[in-house]
Coordinates of C-alpha atoms and ligand atoms in Angstrom, one line a residue:
Chain A
M15 CA 304.5 66.6 33.2
I16 CA 302.9 70.0 32.4
P17 CA 300.8 68.6 29.6
S18 CA 299.3 65.8 31.9
I19 CA 298.3 68.4 34.3
V20 CA 295.7 70.3 32.5
P21 CA 293.6 67.3 31.4
R22 CA 293.8 66.4 35.3
L23 CA 292.4 69.6 36.2
I24 CA 289.9 69.9 33.9
A25 CA 288.5 66.1 35.3
K26 CA 288.2 67.7 38.8
P27 CA 284.6 68.0 39.6
E28 CA 285.6 71.9 41.0
F29 CA 286.9 72.9 37.4
G30 CA 283.3 73.5 35.8
P31 CA 282.2 75.3 38.7
F32 CA 285.2 77.6 38.5
V33 CA 285.2 78.0 35.1
L34 CA 281.4 79.3 35.4
F35 CA 282.1 81.7 38.7
I36 CA 284.9 83.4 36.6
G37 CA 282.7 83.6 33.3
M38 CA 279.7 84.9 35.6
L39 CA 282.4 87.4 37.2
A40 CA 283.4 88.4 33.5
V41 CA 279.6 89.0 32.4
F42 CA 278.3 90.8 35.0
Y43 CA 281.3 93.0 35.4
S44 CA 281.5 93.9 31.4
I45 CA 277.8 94.6 32.0
N46 CA 278.2 96.9 34.8
P47 CA 281.2 97.7 36.4
A48 CA 279.4 98.4 39.6
F49 CA 279.4 95.1 40.1
L50 CA 282.7 95.0 41.5
S51 CA 282.2 98.2 43.4
P52 CA 283.5 97.7 47.2
L53 CA 280.2 98.2 48.2
N54 CA 278.7 95.4 46.1
I55 CA 281.4 92.7 47.3
S56 CA 280.6 93.7 51.0
N57 CA 277.1 93.5 50.8
T58 CA 277.2 89.9 48.6
L59 CA 280.0 88.8 51.0
T60 CA 277.6 89.2 54.3
F61 CA 275.0 87.0 53.5
M62 CA 276.9 84.7 51.8
V63 CA 278.9 83.8 54.4
E64 CA 275.9 82.7 56.8
I65 CA 274.0 80.5 54.6
G66 CA 277.5 79.4 53.6
L67 CA 278.1 78.0 57.0
I68 CA 275.3 75.7 56.5
A69 CA 276.3 74.3 53.2
L70 CA 279.9 73.5 54.7
A71 CA 278.2 71.2 56.9
M72 CA 275.8 70.1 54.4
T73 CA 278.6 69.3 52.2
L74 CA 280.0 66.8 54.9
L75 CA 276.7 64.8 55.5
M76 CA 275.7 64.9 52.0
T77 CA 279.1 63.1 51.1
S78 CA 277.9 60.6 54.0
G79 CA 275.4 60.0 51.9
E80 CA 272.3 61.7 53.9
F81 CA 270.8 64.9 54.0
D82 CA 269.0 67.6 56.1
L83 CA 265.7 69.7 55.1
S84 CA 265.5 71.1 58.5
V85 CA 268.5 73.5 58.2
G86 CA 266.1 76.4 57.1
A87 CA 263.8 75.7 60.2
V88 CA 266.8 75.5 62.7
F89 CA 268.2 78.7 61.1
G90 CA 264.8 80.5 62.2
F91 CA 264.4 78.6 65.4
A92 CA 267.6 78.9 67.0
P93 CA 267.5 83.0 67.1
V94 CA 264.0 83.0 68.3
L95 CA 264.7 80.6 71.2
M96 CA 267.9 82.5 71.9
W97 CA 265.7 86.1 72.2
T98 CA 263.0 84.5 73.9
L99 CA 265.2 83.1 76.8
F100 CA 266.8 86.6 77.0
N101 CA 263.9 88.5 76.3
S102 CA 261.9 86.9 79.1
G103 CA 264.7 87.2 81.4
V104 CA 265.5 83.4 82.0
T105 CA 269.2 83.7 81.0
S106 CA 271.5 86.3 79.8
L107 CA 272.2 86.5 76.0
E108 CA 275.5 84.3 76.2
V109 CA 273.8 81.5 77.7
G110 CA 271.1 81.8 75.6
F111 CA 273.4 81.6 72.8
V112 CA 274.7 78.5 74.4
I113 CA 271.4 76.8 75.0
A114 CA 270.2 77.9 71.4
L115 CA 273.5 75.6 70.1
L116 CA 272.8 72.7 72.7
T117 CA 269.1 72.5 71.1
A118 CA 270.2 72.5 67.5
A119 CA 272.4 69.7 68.5
L120 CA 269.5 67.8 70.1
I121 CA 267.6 68.4 66.9
G122 CA 270.4 67.1 65.0
A123 CA 270.8 64.1 67.5
T124 CA 267.0 63.3 66.9
S125 CA 267.2 63.2 63.2
G126 CA 270.5 61.2 63.3
W127 CA 268.6 58.5 65.6
F128 CA 265.7 58.2 63.4
V129 CA 268.0 57.8 60.4
T130 CA 270.7 55.4 61.7
R131 CA 268.7 53.4 64.1
L132 CA 265.0 53.2 62.7
K133 CA 266.6 53.4 59.0
I134 CA 264.3 55.9 58.2
P135 CA 265.3 58.1 55.0
S136 CA 266.8 61.2 55.8
F137 CA 264.7 62.6 53.4
L138 CA 261.4 61.6 55.4
V139 CA 262.9 62.4 58.7
T140 CA 264.4 65.6 58.2
L141 CA 261.3 66.5 56.4
G142 CA 259.1 66.0 59.5
M143 CA 261.8 67.8 61.8
L144 CA 261.6 70.7 59.5
L145 CA 257.8 71.0 60.2
V146 CA 258.2 70.0 64.0
V147 CA 261.2 73.0 64.1
R148 CA 259.5 75.4 62.2
G149 CA 255.9 74.5 63.9
T150 CA 257.4 75.3 67.3
A151 CA 259.1 78.5 66.0
L152 CA 255.7 79.7 64.7
Y153 CA 254.0 78.6 68.0
V154 CA 256.2 79.9 70.8
T155 CA 255.9 83.6 68.6
S156 CA 252.4 83.4 67.5
G157 CA 253.9 83.8 64.3
F158 CA 255.5 87.6 65.3
P159 CA 258.8 88.4 65.1
Q160 CA 260.5 88.5 68.2
R161 CA 261.6 91.9 70.1
T162 CA 265.8 92.1 69.6
W163 CA 267.8 94.2 71.4
S164 CA 270.7 96.5 70.1
P165 CA 273.6 94.1 71.0
D166 CA 276.2 96.6 70.2
G167 CA 279.3 96.7 72.5
R168 CA 278.5 93.1 73.7
L169 CA 281.2 90.5 73.5
L170 CA 279.0 87.9 71.9
A171 CA 277.7 90.5 68.8
D172 CA 281.4 91.5 68.7
I173 CA 282.7 87.9 68.4
L174 CA 280.1 86.7 65.8
V175 CA 279.3 89.5 63.8
G176 CA 281.4 92.6 64.8
D177 CA 282.0 94.8 61.7
F178 CA 285.3 96.7 60.5
Y179 CA 286.8 98.0 57.5
I180 CA 289.6 96.8 55.3
G181 CA 290.2 99.7 52.8
P182 CA 286.8 100.4 51.8
F183 CA 285.4 97.0 52.5
R184 CA 282.7 96.5 55.5
L185 CA 283.5 93.1 56.8
Y186 CA 281.8 91.2 59.2
M187 CA 283.7 88.8 61.8
S188 CA 281.1 86.2 60.5
L189 CA 283.6 85.9 57.4
F190 CA 286.7 84.7 59.5
W191 CA 283.8 81.9 61.0
F192 CA 283.1 81.1 57.4
I193 CA 286.9 80.9 56.6
A194 CA 287.7 79.2 59.8
A195 CA 285.0 76.5 58.6
V196 CA 286.1 76.2 55.2
L197 CA 289.8 75.4 56.3
I198 CA 288.8 72.9 59.1
L199 CA 286.1 71.0 57.2
H200 CA 288.4 71.0 54.4
Y201 CA 290.9 69.0 56.3
V202 CA 288.5 66.8 58.1
L203 CA 287.2 65.6 54.5
T204 CA 290.5 65.2 53.1
Q205 CA 293.2 64.5 55.5
S206 CA 291.5 63.2 58.8
R207 CA 290.7 59.5 59.3
V208 CA 287.1 60.7 59.9
G209 CA 287.0 61.8 56.2
N210 CA 287.8 58.5 55.0
W211 CA 285.0 57.1 57.1
I212 CA 282.6 59.8 55.9
Q213 CA 283.4 58.9 52.1
A214 CA 283.2 55.4 53.1
A215 CA 279.9 55.4 54.4
G216 CA 278.3 57.5 51.8
G217 CA 280.1 55.2 49.3
N218 CA 279.4 51.9 50.6
P219 CA 278.2 51.4 53.8
Q220 CA 278.2 47.6 54.1
A221 CA 282.2 47.4 53.3
A222 CA 282.5 50.5 55.8
I223 CA 280.8 48.6 58.4
A224 CA 282.6 45.5 57.8
R225 CA 286.1 47.3 58.5
G226 CA 284.8 48.3 61.6
V227 CA 284.2 51.5 60.7
N228 CA 281.2 53.0 63.1
V229 CA 278.9 54.4 60.2
A230 CA 275.9 55.3 62.5
R231 CA 278.0 57.3 65.0
T232 CA 280.1 59.4 61.9
K233 CA 276.6 60.0 60.3
M234 CA 274.8 61.0 63.6
G235 CA 278.0 63.5 64.2
L236 CA 277.3 65.0 60.8
F237 CA 273.6 65.6 61.6
I238 CA 274.5 67.0 64.7
L239 CA 277.1 69.5 63.0
S240 CA 274.7 70.4 60.5
A241 CA 272.0 71.6 62.7
V242 CA 274.5 73.3 65.2
M243 CA 275.7 75.1 62.1
A244 CA 272.4 76.2 61.1
A245 CA 271.8 77.3 64.6
F246 CA 274.8 79.5 64.4
A247 CA 274.3 80.8 61.2
G248 CA 270.9 81.8 62.4
I249 CA 272.0 83.5 65.2
I250 CA 274.7 85.3 63.3
S251 CA 272.2 86.3 61.1
S252 CA 269.6 87.5 63.7
I253 CA 272.3 89.8 65.5
R254 CA 273.2 91.4 62.3
T255 CA 270.0 92.1 61.1
L256 CA 268.5 92.7 64.6
A257 CA 265.7 90.4 63.9
A258 CA 264.4 87.0 65.0
N259 CA 261.5 86.2 62.7
P260 CA 260.1 82.9 62.9
N261 CA 260.1 82.4 59.4
S262 CA 263.4 83.4 58.6
G263 CA 265.5 80.9 56.9
T264 CA 262.3 79.2 54.9
G265 CA 263.3 77.7 51.6
Y266 CA 267.3 77.7 52.7
E267 CA 267.5 73.7 52.6
L268 CA 266.9 73.8 48.8
E269 CA 269.3 76.5 48.2
V270 CA 271.8 75.1 50.3
I271 CA 271.6 71.6 48.7
A272 CA 271.9 73.4 45.3
M273 CA 275.2 75.0 46.4
V274 CA 276.5 71.6 47.6
V275 CA 275.6 69.9 44.5
I276 CA 276.6 72.6 42.1
G277 CA 280.3 72.3 43.7
G278 CA 280.4 68.7 42.6
T279 CA 279.3 66.6 45.9
A280 CA 277.5 63.7 44.8
L281 CA 273.7 63.5 46.0
T282 CA 273.7 59.8 46.5
G283 CA 277.2 60.1 48.7
G284 CA 280.5 58.7 48.5
R285 CA 282.0 61.9 47.0
G286 CA 282.3 65.6 48.4
T287 CA 284.2 68.9 48.2
I288 CA 284.7 71.6 50.4
I289 CA 286.3 73.9 47.6
G290 CA 283.6 73.0 45.2
T291 CA 280.8 74.0 47.8
V292 CA 282.8 77.4 48.5
L293 CA 282.3 77.7 44.6
G294 CA 278.8 76.5 44.6
I295 CA 278.0 79.3 47.2
L296 CA 280.0 82.0 45.3
I297 CA 277.9 80.9 42.1
L298 CA 274.5 81.2 43.5
R299 CA 274.9 84.2 45.7
V300 CA 276.7 86.3 43.0
M301 CA 274.0 85.1 40.4
R302 CA 271.5 86.1 42.4
N303 CA 273.3 89.7 43.3
G304 CA 274.5 89.9 39.7
I305 CA 271.4 89.5 37.8
I306 CA 269.6 92.0 39.7
L307 CA 272.5 94.6 39.0
I308 CA 272.3 93.8 35.0
G309 CA 268.8 94.6 34.8
V310 CA 267.3 91.1 35.0
P311 CA 264.3 91.2 37.0
G312 CA 264.6 89.6 40.2
L313 CA 261.8 87.3 39.9
A314 CA 263.7 85.6 36.8
Y315 CA 266.3 84.5 39.4
N316 CA 265.1 81.0 39.7
I317 CA 265.2 80.3 36.1
F318 CA 269.2 80.8 36.1
I319 CA 269.3 78.7 39.4
G320 CA 267.3 75.9 37.9
A321 CA 269.5 76.1 34.8
I322 CA 272.8 76.0 36.6
I323 CA 272.0 73.1 38.5
L324 CA 271.0 71.3 35.5
G325 CA 274.0 72.1 33.5
M326 CA 276.4 71.2 36.5
M327 CA 274.7 68.0 36.8
A328 CA 275.0 67.1 33.5
L329 CA 278.8 68.0 33.9
H330 CA 279.4 66.1 36.8
S331 CA 277.6 63.2 35.6
G332 CA 279.9 63.2 32.3
L333 CA 282.8 63.5 34.2
E334 CA 281.9 60.7 36.5
R335 CA 280.8 58.1 33.3
R336 CA 284.2 59.3 31.7
H337 CA 286.0 58.0 34.9
Q338 CA 284.2 54.8 35.1
G339 CA 284.4 54.5 31.2
G340 CA 288.6 53.8 32.2
S341 CA 287.5 50.7 33.9
Chain B
M13 CA 299.2 17.6 58.1
A14 CA 299.5 21.3 59.8
Q15 CA 297.5 22.5 62.4
P16 CA 293.5 22.8 62.2
L17 CA 293.1 26.6 61.8
V18 CA 289.5 26.8 61.6
E19 CA 287.0 23.9 62.1
M20 CA 283.2 24.4 61.7
R21 CA 281.2 21.3 63.1
D22 CA 277.8 20.2 62.5
I23 CA 276.8 23.6 61.4
K24 CA 272.9 24.0 60.8
K25 CA 271.4 26.6 58.8
A26 CA 267.5 26.7 58.0
Y27 CA 265.9 29.8 56.1
G28 CA 262.1 29.5 57.4
K29 CA 261.3 26.0 55.7
V30 CA 264.6 26.1 53.5
R31 CA 267.4 23.8 55.0
A32 CA 270.3 25.1 53.4
L33 CA 272.8 23.2 55.9
E34 CA 272.2 20.0 57.1
G35 CA 275.0 19.3 59.6
A36 CA 278.0 20.5 57.6
D37 CA 281.6 20.0 58.9
L38 CA 284.8 22.1 57.4
T39 CA 288.1 22.1 58.7
V40 CA 290.8 24.3 57.0
Y41 CA 294.4 23.7 57.9
E42 CA 297.1 26.4 58.0
N43 CA 298.5 27.3 55.1
E44 CA 296.2 25.8 52.8
I45 CA 294.2 26.5 49.9
V46 CA 290.4 24.6 50.0
G47 CA 288.5 24.3 47.1
L48 CA 284.7 24.2 48.1
L49 CA 282.8 22.5 45.2
G50 CA 279.1 21.8 45.1
D51 CA 276.0 22.2 42.5
N52 CA 273.7 25.4 42.7
G53 CA 272.2 25.4 46.0
A54 CA 274.3 23.1 47.6
G55 CA 275.1 25.4 50.7
K56 CA 278.5 26.7 49.6
S57 CA 278.0 30.0 49.8
T58 CA 275.6 29.6 53.1
L59 CA 278.4 27.9 54.9
I60 CA 281.2 30.5 54.5
K61 CA 278.6 33.2 55.3
V62 CA 278.1 31.6 58.4
L63 CA 282.0 32.0 58.8
S64 CA 282.3 35.4 57.8
G65 CA 279.4 36.6 60.1
A66 CA 277.3 37.5 57.2
V67 CA 274.4 35.2 58.5
P68 CA 274.0 33.4 61.6
A69 CA 274.0 29.4 62.0
T70 CA 270.8 27.8 63.4
S71 CA 273.3 25.6 65.3
G72 CA 276.8 24.3 65.5
D73 CA 279.9 25.3 66.8
I74 CA 283.1 27.2 65.4
Y75 CA 286.7 26.8 66.7
I76 CA 289.6 28.6 65.5
R77 CA 293.2 27.2 66.7
G78 CA 290.9 24.8 68.7
E79 CA 289.3 27.9 70.7
K80 CA 285.6 28.0 70.2
V81 CA 284.8 31.3 69.0
S82 CA 281.2 33.4 68.4
I83 CA 281.1 35.3 65.2
K84 CA 278.0 37.6 65.1
S85 CA 279.0 39.9 62.3
T86 CA 281.3 40.6 59.4
A87 CA 283.4 42.7 61.7
D88 CA 283.8 39.9 64.3
A89 CA 285.0 37.4 61.6
I90 CA 287.8 40.0 60.5
A91 CA 288.7 40.6 64.0
H92 CA 289.2 36.8 64.2
G93 CA 291.3 36.8 61.0
I94 CA 288.9 35.4 58.8
E95 CA 288.3 37.7 55.5
T96 CA 285.7 37.3 52.9
I97 CA 286.1 38.7 49.4
Y98 CA 283.2 39.1 47.4
Q99 CA 283.4 40.5 43.8
D100 CA 283.1 44.3 44.4
S101 CA 281.1 44.4 47.5
A102 CA 284.0 44.8 49.9
L103 CA 285.3 48.1 48.5
V104 CA 284.5 51.8 48.3
T105 CA 284.7 52.5 44.7
Q106 CA 285.3 56.5 44.9
L107 CA 288.1 55.7 47.5
S108 CA 291.4 55.2 46.2
I109 CA 293.1 51.7 46.4
A110 CA 295.1 53.0 49.6
R111 CA 292.2 54.4 51.4
N112 CA 290.2 51.0 50.8
L113 CA 293.2 48.9 52.1
F114 CA 293.4 51.1 55.3
L115 CA 289.7 51.9 55.8
G116 CA 288.8 51.5 59.5
R117 CA 292.8 51.1 60.4
E118 CA 294.1 54.1 59.0
P119 CA 297.7 54.9 60.5
V120 CA 297.8 58.3 62.1
K121 CA 300.5 61.2 61.7
G122 CA 301.0 63.5 64.7
A123 CA 299.2 64.3 67.6
R124 CA 296.1 62.2 67.7
F125 CA 293.9 65.3 68.2
F126 CA 294.4 66.3 64.6
D127 CA 293.1 62.8 63.5
R128 CA 295.6 63.1 60.1
M129 CA 295.9 60.1 58.2
D130 CA 299.6 59.1 57.6
Q131 CA 298.6 59.1 53.4
E132 CA 302.3 58.9 52.5
A133 CA 302.8 55.9 54.5
M134 CA 299.5 54.3 53.3
N135 CA 300.5 54.9 49.7
A136 CA 303.8 53.2 50.3
V137 CA 302.5 50.2 51.9
A138 CA 299.8 49.8 49.3
R139 CA 302.6 50.2 46.4
D140 CA 304.4 47.4 47.9
L141 CA 301.4 45.4 48.5
M142 CA 300.1 45.6 45.0
A143 CA 303.5 44.3 43.6
R144 CA 303.2 41.5 46.0
V145 CA 299.9 40.0 45.3
G146 CA 301.4 40.1 41.3
I147 CA 300.0 43.5 40.0
T148 CA 302.8 44.0 37.3
K149 CA 300.9 46.9 35.7
D150 CA 302.1 50.1 37.5
I151 CA 299.1 51.6 39.1
P152 CA 299.0 54.3 41.4
P153 CA 298.3 53.7 45.0
T154 CA 296.2 57.0 44.9
T155 CA 293.7 55.2 42.0
P156 CA 290.1 55.3 42.9
I157 CA 288.5 51.6 42.7
S158 CA 286.3 52.7 40.3
S159 CA 288.7 52.9 37.5
L160 CA 290.1 49.2 38.4
S161 CA 289.1 46.1 36.6
G162 CA 287.6 43.0 38.2
G163 CA 290.4 41.3 38.6
E164 CA 292.4 44.2 40.0
R165 CA 289.5 45.0 42.7
Q166 CA 289.9 41.3 43.7
A167 CA 293.7 41.9 43.7
V168 CA 293.2 44.9 46.6
A169 CA 290.8 42.9 48.4
I170 CA 293.2 40.0 48.4
A171 CA 296.1 42.7 49.3
R172 CA 294.3 44.1 52.4
A173 CA 293.8 40.6 53.7
M174 CA 297.3 39.9 53.4
H175 CA 298.4 42.9 55.0
F176 CA 296.3 42.5 58.1
E177 CA 297.3 39.3 58.4
S178 CA 294.1 37.7 57.9
D179 CA 294.8 34.0 58.5
L180 CA 291.8 32.6 56.4
I181 CA 290.9 34.3 53.2
I182 CA 287.6 33.4 51.6
L183 CA 286.6 34.1 48.1
D184 CA 283.3 33.4 46.7
E185 CA 283.2 32.9 43.1
P186 CA 285.9 35.4 42.7
T187 CA 286.6 34.3 39.1
N188 CA 283.0 35.2 38.0
N189 CA 282.5 37.6 35.2
L190 CA 286.3 37.6 34.5
G191 CA 288.2 37.3 31.7
V192 CA 291.0 34.9 30.8
A193 CA 294.0 36.7 31.6
E194 CA 292.2 38.5 35.0
T195 CA 291.3 34.9 36.3
Q196 CA 294.8 33.8 36.1
G197 CA 296.0 36.8 37.7
V198 CA 293.2 35.9 40.6
L199 CA 294.5 32.2 40.6
R200 CA 298.1 34.0 41.2
F201 CA 297.0 36.3 44.0
V202 CA 295.6 33.3 45.8
R203 CA 298.7 31.2 45.5
N204 CA 300.9 34.1 46.6
A205 CA 298.6 34.5 49.5
R206 CA 299.1 30.9 50.5
D207 CA 302.8 31.2 49.8
S208 CA 302.9 34.0 52.4
G209 CA 301.2 31.8 54.6
H210 CA 297.5 32.6 54.7
S211 CA 294.8 29.8 54.1
C212 CA 292.3 30.3 51.6
I213 CA 288.7 28.7 50.8
F214 CA 288.1 29.3 47.3
I215 CA 284.7 28.8 45.8
A216 CA 284.0 28.5 42.3
H217 CA 282.0 26.8 39.4
N218 CA 284.9 26.4 36.8
I219 CA 286.3 23.1 38.1
H220 CA 289.2 23.6 36.0
H221 CA 290.0 26.9 38.1
V222 CA 289.8 25.0 41.0
F223 CA 291.9 22.3 40.1
Q224 CA 294.7 24.8 39.2
V225 CA 295.2 26.4 42.5
V226 CA 294.1 24.6 45.7
D227 CA 295.5 22.1 47.6
R228 CA 292.6 19.9 48.5
I229 CA 288.8 19.7 47.5
V230 CA 286.2 19.5 49.6
V231 CA 282.2 18.7 48.2
M232 CA 278.9 19.5 49.2
R233 CA 275.6 18.4 48.1
L234 CA 272.3 19.3 49.5
G235 CA 273.5 20.9 52.8
K236 CA 276.2 18.7 53.7
I237 CA 279.7 17.8 52.9
V238 CA 280.2 14.6 51.2
A239 CA 284.0 14.5 50.4
D240 CA 286.6 16.2 52.2
D241 CA 289.7 15.1 51.1
I242 CA 290.2 14.9 47.4
D243 CA 293.7 15.5 46.0
P244 CA 293.5 17.3 42.9
K245 CA 297.1 16.1 41.9
T246 CA 295.6 12.2 41.8
T247 CA 292.0 12.6 40.9
S248 CA 290.8 13.4 37.6
V249 CA 288.4 16.1 37.1
E250 CA 285.5 13.9 35.7
A251 CA 285.7 11.8 39.4
V252 CA 285.3 15.1 41.1
E253 CA 282.4 16.2 38.7
R254 CA 280.8 12.3 39.9
V255 CA 280.9 13.1 43.3
I256 CA 279.6 17.2 43.1
T257 CA 276.4 15.5 40.7
G258 CA 276.0 12.5 43.3
L259 CA 277.0 9.6 40.8
E260 CA 280.0 8.5 42.4
E261 CA 280.1 4.6 43.0
D262 CA 279.2 4.6 46.6
T263 CA 275.7 6.0 45.6
P264 CA 273.4 3.5 44.6
P265 CA 272.1 4.7 40.9
G266 CA 268.2 6.0 41.0
I267 CA 268.8 8.6 44.0
P268 CA 268.0 12.2 42.8
V269 CA 271.0 14.1 42.6
A270 CA 271.0 17.8 43.9
A271 CA 268.5 19.8 42.1
D272 CA 269.6 22.6 39.9
A273 CA 269.0 26.1 40.8
Ligands
ATP416 N1 268.4 34.3 52.0 C1 267.8 33.0 51.9 N2 266.9 33.0 52.1 C2 266.2 31.6 51.7 N3 266.8 30.5 51.1 C3 268.2 30.7 50.9 C4 268.7 32.1 51.1 N4 270.1 32.2 51.0 C5 270.1 30.5 50.2 N5 269.0 29.7 50.1 C6 269.0 28.5 49.8 O1 269.8 28.0 50.5 C7 270.4 26.7 49.8 C8 271.9 27.0 49.6 O2 272.1 28.1 49.0 P1 273.7 28.8 48.8 O3 273.6 29.7 48.4 O4 274.3 28.1 50.1 O5 274.0 27.6 47.6 P2 275.4 27.6 46.5 O6 276.1 26.4 47.4 O7 276.3 28.8 47.3 O8 274.9 27.8 45.3 P3 275.4 28.7 44.0 O9 276.7 27.7 43.5 O10 274.6 28.7 43.3 O11 276.0 29.6 44.7 C9 269.3 26.8 48.2 O12 268.6 26.3 48.6 C10 268.8 28.5 48.6 O13 267.8 28.4 47.4
MG417 MG1 276.6 30.6 46.3

């Protein structure tokens, strides 16, 4: 049995990203041991879990054959909305938080409606939504960052981003939210009936509809999930950095999609992996951190990211073809 | 003869100006395999698409066990026990055999809230079904459809129809693009399905395949049924070919035959 396990592991879409990640750790550590210092690990983890939350939800959405370009805009908009409500005295911070998440759900539902009812490709719908949401954030703030108030000791702040030390590691509560999201979404995708519908919706929607699967409702739910996760991540980030900038999150949509596809989820849908996405998140964030630590100019970052994306895509398509070749 | 399972009466279908069906009647009895033959463009696919909910008829009625039904979508047809098998199109190639078999009707294990699929049960049923349709090779039920051959995919689709007690399984040219062994496999699956109590409509251009498997032959020409009770055991292939092309004795010579598509 042992010999048959090795080729099976190698054929998994997560295998390539895993090897790449281990390789990166080895290279960065051998050039600069400070790379694995508690301080550096803590710093890298902090933002990684925030953008990672978006990538996890995007994994399910992309498995269903759609994607969402408006997540970066929602990431910026949701905290602006929450702080504006709070600063103007309209609501408490907690109520503002809930309203911001509900607004995000509405944004996701709107995108989902355009995609599933009007049958407009999600690329166009969510591009439009990106402009509307980002534009709204800029307009209501006149482009200026919102005043934020130090929320220390507030229950909401403690729950979302309270920090604590485990040994020398400074960790934030957001790490637990991230881990919880990984476990839940991995379970949903691989074990639940909804997970089967998500994969079928992306793989062969006609076949799924013929079997009575409600593809439109499944996709709608995932658009809502993706927007709410982006809002949640934006608010966590905003409370941690004590900033609500209407421009924050710009370009995150592409970084998130890169994380998801590097991990082995198909851009065209039908196949997705949460474990792969976790590796994709680690790879991109560790790469950004590592190349600076080893002295590569930060401006060269995109060259490496582009090369990783191309390399991983070649690997995944090779695996896919070998798979199909078996027929 | 047994009870009529499905009756289609005076079905008409126009695609714009093209009159694909001009009042076709088709009856399928319980526990029989009907071979539907006809030249290219005769209207075979259109007729079964009306029955499977893929296209709406312009007019006409459908009865199942004597009761009038309205079939507006593929899901409607499946709910009425009518399952159509097209090459490939009905399966999700990325998903496993077992996940495809149960797509949309996955059994749940444990509390409903957790929505957990009972994958062990699904795999066990899948293994059993694959053996029942006659797949002798040991293919694990977790194998994705993408690594199955065309014939094996047909087998999965037929197995699904059998498991969910579809009364009528429609196969439109299921043996196209299949090799000799695979074709024999599909013909065997169809016979197995009939022997376990299902009815089938079998469309194929290869008249010899049809002769090997069906109980009764129905011939269409130019949107109409022109013969509906040909017994393959007592009729020659040549005689049926004459009916298909419109050259049988009751048609006066000189009448144009169905145009080739
Ligand atoms: N979607 C469509 N739009 C317009 N005309 C159509 C359409 N589908 C079928 N037709 C026409 O309807 C007639 C019947 O077609 P149909 O596909 O039912 O024939 P068939 O008997 O299945 O032929 P074949 O053996 O070639 O599959 C043909 O004249 C065809 O051109
Ligand atoms: Mg046809």
